Short mmCIF file of C-alpha atoms in Angstrom, two decimals:
data_model
loop_
_atom_site.label_atom_id
_atom_site.label_comp_id
_atom_site.label_asym_id
_atom_site.label_seq_id
_atom_site.Cartn_x
_atom_site.Cartn_y
_atom_site.Cartn_z
CA MET A 29 82.68 -37.33 -79.44
CA SER A 30 81.09 -33.97 -79.12
CA SER A 31 81.28 -31.33 -76.33
CA TRP A 32 78.62 -28.87 -74.83
CA GLN A 33 79.46 -25.18 -74.89
CA GLY A 34 77.73 -21.89 -74.09
CA GLY A 35 75.35 -20.59 -71.40
CA PRO A 36 71.95 -21.82 -70.47
CA SER A 37 69.20 -21.91 -73.03
CA TRP A 38 65.47 -21.15 -72.30
CA GLY A 39 62.62 -22.48 -74.29
CA PRO A 40 60.00 -20.16 -75.73
CA GLY A 41 56.71 -19.57 -73.87
CA ASP A 42 58.00 -19.30 -70.30
CA ASN A 43 56.07 -16.12 -69.16
CA GLY A 44 58.24 -13.65 -67.31
CA THR A 45 61.27 -15.76 -67.85
CA PRO A 46 63.98 -15.25 -70.34
CA GLY A 47 63.08 -16.38 -73.74
CA ASP A 48 65.21 -16.72 -76.66
CA SER A 49 66.32 -13.16 -76.19
CA GLY A 50 67.06 -13.69 -72.40
CA THR A 51 65.43 -10.30 -71.32
CA PRO A 52 62.25 -10.11 -68.87
CA ASP A 53 59.13 -8.05 -69.81
CA TRP A 54 59.39 -5.40 -67.08
CA ALA A 55 56.38 -3.36 -68.26
CA ALA A 56 54.05 -6.33 -68.05
CA LEU A 57 55.23 -7.15 -64.58
CA ALA A 58 54.64 -3.56 -63.32
CA GLU A 59 51.13 -3.46 -64.79
CA ALA A 60 50.16 -6.73 -63.09
CA SER A 61 51.44 -5.50 -59.72
CA ALA A 62 49.49 -2.22 -59.98
CA ALA A 63 46.29 -4.09 -60.81
CA ARG A 64 46.65 -6.27 -57.74
CA ALA A 65 47.17 -3.20 -55.48
CA ARG A 66 44.03 -1.52 -56.85
CA ARG A 67 41.88 -4.58 -56.20
CA LYS A 68 43.09 -4.80 -52.59
CA ARG A 69 42.36 -1.08 -51.97
CA TRP A 70 38.77 -1.36 -53.28
CA LEU A 71 38.10 -4.41 -51.15
CA MET A 72 39.16 -2.50 -48.01
CA ILE A 73 36.98 0.52 -48.86
CA GLY A 74 33.96 -1.68 -49.63
CA GLY A 75 34.34 -3.55 -46.30
CA GLY A 76 34.40 -0.28 -44.34
CA VAL A 77 31.28 0.98 -46.04
CA LEU A 78 29.46 -2.29 -45.35
CA ALA A 79 30.46 -2.25 -41.65
CA THR A 80 29.22 1.33 -41.29
CA ALA A 81 25.89 0.41 -42.86
CA VAL A 82 25.45 -2.56 -40.50
CA VAL A 83 26.15 -0.44 -37.35
CA GLY A 84 23.69 2.20 -38.53
CA ALA A 85 21.02 -0.44 -39.06
CA ILE A 86 21.56 -1.83 -35.53
CA VAL A 87 21.27 1.65 -33.94
CA ALA A 88 18.11 2.40 -35.91
CA THR A 89 16.57 -0.93 -34.84
CA ALA A 90 17.39 -0.23 -31.17
CA VAL A 91 15.71 3.19 -31.30
CA VAL A 92 12.58 1.72 -32.87
CA THR A 93 12.47 -1.16 -30.37
CA THR A 94 12.66 1.10 -27.27
CA GLY A 95 9.46 2.83 -28.33
CA GLY A 96 8.58 6.19 -26.89
CA LYS A 97 11.26 6.21 -24.18
CA SER A 98 13.55 8.24 -26.40
CA ASP A 99 10.73 10.53 -27.42
CA PRO A 100 10.26 13.42 -24.94
CA ALA A 101 6.88 14.21 -26.43
CA GLY A 102 5.71 10.63 -25.84
CA SER A 103 6.85 10.75 -22.21
CA ALA A 104 5.12 14.03 -21.59
CA SER A 105 1.88 12.59 -22.89
CA LYS A 106 1.94 9.98 -20.12
CA LEU A 107 2.30 12.46 -17.20
CA PRO A 108 -0.75 12.86 -14.92
CA ALA A 109 -2.94 15.83 -15.58
CA PRO A 110 -2.78 18.68 -13.03
CA ALA A 111 -5.50 18.72 -10.36
CA ASP A 112 -8.54 20.79 -11.13
CA LEU A 113 -8.52 24.06 -9.23
CA PRO A 114 -11.72 25.61 -7.88
CA GLU A 115 -13.05 28.19 -10.22
CA ASP A 116 -14.15 30.54 -7.44
CA THR A 117 -11.23 31.25 -5.10
CA SER A 118 -12.96 34.17 -3.46
CA ALA A 119 -15.22 31.97 -1.26
CA PRO A 120 -14.58 32.52 2.49
CA ALA A 121 -12.58 29.87 4.35
CA PRO A 122 -14.36 27.87 7.06
CA SER A 123 -14.22 29.36 10.53
CA PHE A 124 -13.93 27.56 13.85
CA SER A 125 -15.12 28.75 17.20
CA SER A 126 -12.44 29.27 19.83
CA VAL A 127 -14.98 28.53 22.57
CA ALA A 128 -14.76 24.94 23.82
CA PRO A 129 -18.05 23.02 24.04
CA PRO A 130 -19.40 22.57 27.56
CA PRO A 131 -18.47 19.33 29.31
CA PRO A 132 -21.15 16.62 29.53
CA PRO A 133 -23.33 16.75 32.63
CA ASP A 134 -22.08 14.93 35.71
CA PRO A 135 -24.53 12.11 36.57
CA LYS A 136 -23.75 12.59 40.26
CA GLU A 137 -25.34 16.05 40.12
CA TYR A 138 -28.69 14.53 39.15
CA ILE A 139 -28.93 12.32 42.22
CA SER A 140 -27.38 14.74 44.74
CA SER A 141 -30.27 17.17 45.07
CA ALA A 142 -34.05 17.06 44.70
CA ASP A 143 -33.78 20.18 42.50
CA LYS A 144 -32.34 18.06 39.65
CA ASP A 145 -33.41 14.55 40.63
CA LYS A 146 -36.90 14.69 39.11
CA ALA A 147 -37.38 11.09 37.96
CA PRO A 148 -40.19 9.13 39.71
CA ILE A 149 -39.18 7.16 42.80
CA THR A 150 -40.87 3.73 42.88
CA VAL A 151 -40.25 0.28 44.34
CA ASP A 152 -40.11 -1.34 40.89
CA GLY A 153 -37.79 1.38 39.66
CA PHE A 154 -35.16 0.38 42.20
CA PHE A 155 -36.05 -3.33 42.56
CA PRO A 156 -37.39 -4.60 39.23
CA GLY A 157 -38.31 -8.20 38.40
CA GLU A 158 -38.77 -11.22 40.65
CA LYS A 159 -35.12 -12.14 41.16
CA LEU A 160 -31.66 -10.64 41.20
CA ALA A 161 -28.67 -12.28 39.50
CA MET A 162 -25.20 -11.21 40.60
CA GLY A 163 -22.64 -13.34 38.81
CA GLU A 164 -23.49 -16.98 39.49
CA ARG A 165 -25.63 -16.14 42.52
CA VAL A 166 -29.37 -15.72 42.00
CA HIS A 167 -31.50 -14.15 44.75
CA LEU A 168 -35.29 -14.42 44.80
CA LYS A 169 -37.23 -11.29 45.64
CA GLY A 170 -39.70 -11.47 48.52
CA ALA A 171 -41.84 -8.73 50.06
CA THR A 172 -41.47 -5.01 49.27
CA ALA A 173 -42.71 -1.87 51.03
CA ARG A 174 -42.70 1.91 50.60
CA THR A 175 -43.58 4.53 53.25
CA THR A 176 -43.21 8.24 53.90
CA ASP A 177 -43.02 7.54 57.65
CA CYS A 178 -39.42 6.43 57.58
CA ALA A 179 -39.22 5.52 61.27
CA THR A 180 -41.76 2.69 60.89
CA GLY A 181 -39.28 0.67 58.85
CA THR A 182 -36.47 0.78 61.40
CA GLN A 183 -35.34 -0.70 64.72
CA GLY A 184 -33.70 1.12 67.57
CA ALA A 185 -32.46 4.69 67.19
CA LEU A 186 -32.28 4.70 63.40
CA GLY A 187 -35.89 5.89 63.10
CA SER A 188 -35.26 9.13 64.94
CA VAL A 189 -32.04 9.74 62.97
CA LEU A 190 -33.94 9.42 59.68
CA THR A 191 -36.74 11.67 60.89
CA ASN A 192 -34.43 14.37 62.27
CA ASN A 193 -32.50 14.59 58.99
CA GLY A 194 -35.64 14.97 56.89
CA CYS A 195 -36.13 11.50 55.41
CA GLU A 196 -38.84 11.86 52.75
CA GLN A 197 -39.56 8.17 52.15
CA LEU A 198 -38.18 4.70 52.82
CA ILE A 199 -38.31 1.85 50.26
CA ARG A 200 -37.55 -1.75 51.34
CA ALA A 201 -37.22 -5.11 49.59
CA THR A 202 -36.19 -8.55 50.84
CA TYR A 203 -34.19 -11.17 48.90
CA ARG A 204 -33.46 -14.77 49.90
CA LYS A 205 -31.04 -17.51 48.89
CA ASP A 206 -30.26 -20.89 50.49
CA GLY A 207 -31.68 -20.17 53.94
CA VAL A 208 -30.33 -16.58 54.03
CA ALA A 209 -32.56 -13.50 53.81
CA VAL A 210 -31.51 -9.85 53.50
CA THR A 211 -33.70 -6.75 53.60
CA VAL A 212 -32.32 -3.66 51.85
CA GLY A 213 -33.77 -0.18 52.40
CA ILE A 214 -33.28 3.13 50.59
CA ALA A 215 -33.96 6.38 52.50
CA VAL A 216 -34.53 9.45 50.31
CA PHE A 217 -33.43 12.94 51.42
CA ASP A 218 -33.60 16.40 49.90
CA THR A 219 -29.82 16.84 49.62
CA GLU A 220 -26.62 14.82 49.64
CA ALA A 221 -25.50 16.53 52.86
CA ARG A 222 -28.53 15.19 54.77
CA ALA A 223 -27.91 11.66 53.54
CA LYS A 224 -24.25 11.79 54.61
CA LYS A 225 -25.21 13.17 58.01
CA THR A 226 -27.65 10.31 58.51
CA VAL A 227 -24.92 7.76 57.84
CA ASP A 228 -22.58 9.50 60.29
CA GLN A 229 -25.26 9.47 63.01
CA ALA A 230 -26.70 6.03 62.26
CA SER A 231 -27.52 3.79 65.19
CA GLY A 232 -29.81 0.82 65.46
CA GLY A 233 -30.76 -0.53 62.08
CA LEU A 234 -33.27 -1.34 59.40
CA ALA A 235 -36.24 -3.52 60.29
CA SER A 236 -36.34 -6.82 58.39
CA LEU A 237 -39.29 -7.33 56.04
CA SER A 238 -40.88 -10.80 55.98
CA GLY A 239 -43.57 -12.25 53.72
CA ALA A 240 -43.83 -13.61 50.17
CA GLY A 241 -42.12 -16.86 51.15
CA VAL A 242 -39.74 -15.38 53.72
CA PRO A 243 -40.41 -16.05 57.43
CA THR A 244 -39.68 -13.54 60.16
CA PHE A 245 -35.92 -13.13 60.62
CA CYS A 246 -33.49 -10.85 62.45
CA ARG A 247 -36.02 -9.92 65.15
CA GLY A 248 -36.16 -10.36 68.91
CA GLY A 249 -32.48 -9.70 69.52
CA THR A 250 -31.11 -12.19 66.97
CA VAL A 251 -27.57 -11.34 65.93
CA CYS A 252 -27.59 -10.29 62.25
CA ARG A 253 -25.33 -8.38 59.92
CA ARG A 254 -26.11 -4.68 59.28
CA THR A 255 -24.58 -2.19 56.80
CA THR A 256 -25.00 1.57 56.23
CA ASN A 257 -23.93 3.60 53.12
CA SER A 258 -24.92 6.64 51.07
CA TYR A 259 -24.58 7.95 47.52
CA GLY A 260 -26.00 11.25 46.38
CA ARG A 261 -29.12 12.13 48.32
CA TYR A 262 -29.80 8.46 49.12
CA ALA A 263 -28.79 6.54 52.26
CA TYR A 264 -29.16 2.77 52.02
CA PHE A 265 -29.07 0.03 54.64
CA THR A 266 -29.15 -3.77 54.85
CA VAL A 267 -29.97 -6.28 57.56
CA GLY A 268 -29.36 -9.97 56.87
CA GLY A 269 -29.30 -13.32 58.58
CA PHE A 270 -30.59 -16.89 58.61
CA THR A 271 -34.29 -17.58 58.17
CA ASP A 272 -34.15 -20.21 60.94
CA GLY A 273 -33.00 -17.67 63.53
CA THR A 274 -29.38 -18.83 63.79
CA ARG A 275 -27.09 -16.04 64.91
CA VAL A 276 -24.64 -14.69 62.36
CA THR A 277 -20.87 -14.91 62.92
CA ALA A 278 -17.87 -13.64 60.97
CA GLN A 279 -17.47 -17.10 59.43
CA ASP A 280 -20.93 -17.08 57.80
CA LYS A 281 -19.77 -16.10 54.31
CA ASN A 282 -23.16 -16.79 52.72
CA VAL A 283 -24.80 -14.02 54.74
CA PHE A 284 -22.01 -11.61 53.83
CA ALA A 285 -22.19 -12.55 50.14
CA VAL A 286 -25.94 -11.91 49.86
CA GLY A 287 -25.66 -8.62 51.78
CA ASP A 288 -22.76 -7.41 49.62
CA ASP A 289 -24.62 -8.31 46.43
CA LEU A 290 -27.61 -6.20 47.49
CA THR A 291 -25.43 -3.29 48.59
CA ASN A 292 -23.61 -3.25 45.24
CA PHE A 293 -26.89 -3.59 43.35
CA VAL A 294 -28.48 -0.60 45.11
CA PHE A 295 -25.41 1.54 44.47
CA ARG A 296 -25.58 0.70 40.76
CA GLN A 297 -29.28 1.48 40.63
CA ILE A 298 -28.80 4.91 42.19
CA ARG A 299 -25.86 5.69 39.89
CA HIS A 300 -27.84 4.51 36.84
CA ARG A 301 -30.64 6.88 37.86
CA GLY A 302 -28.18 9.79 37.63
CA GLN A 303 -26.75 8.61 34.30
CA VAL A 304 -30.19 8.42 32.68
CA GLN A 305 -31.17 11.92 33.77
CA ALA A 306 -27.79 13.40 32.76
CA SER A 307 -28.12 11.81 29.31
CA GLU A 308 -31.65 13.21 28.89
CA ALA A 309 -30.44 16.67 29.91
CA ALA A 310 -27.59 16.55 27.38
CA GLU A 311 -29.97 15.60 24.57
CA ALA A 312 -32.26 18.46 25.53
CA GLY A 313 -29.33 20.91 25.53
CA GLU A 314 -29.70 21.78 29.19
#
């Protein structure tokens, strides 16, 4: 029977472990540790350099991609060119007159006095055509007359009133519609004042004018409607009623409608006469 004695025994070839001698190789161990530390340090340095290179590449790419926005010279080239200035700045500036232009002529002036109212006075000038349309109402024109003896176209005291105020001529025209006839007359004076005075003194009335399809009406004491007005140097009158001799009452709207249409029409004709002459004077520089 045998017995085991002594300490542990190590076989040869166990690196870094005790061999037969039982002592580690401390120099080899230190060298291996230093080598590992160097490799780790170089890996860290290389990674930092690579990261720096990548960031630089990204920045460079961004600058190239944004084009000329980061280039002040490129931006300046896109600014608008300054406006061209006149070469000769010594030319005088335009001048404006401080005098206001004269106002346009007043049409009323050209029909208020014979001194300015020079347009011809004719029947057709005041009563053109064969009918008169006022809105939906159409009136057929009958007989017309023109005289320088104004009293012959009147009834009652109106003749003497016209004569005393210097009536130069009297123009009459008759219109009819649906059994109603109205004669309208225009008395011409030298001035507006004489026409107004005639209206203020008016008595009696205009004599009706028959013929051209219109029978005698508003004669022999028949009750008819009469009107008196003036504008400028013109006084104008109407007498209207039924062609069958029926007396006119306040309820006979047809008679009033025809008379009002003719009154309005004559006023417009006189006013238009002034407008035409005022326009001609303005064009001539008068």
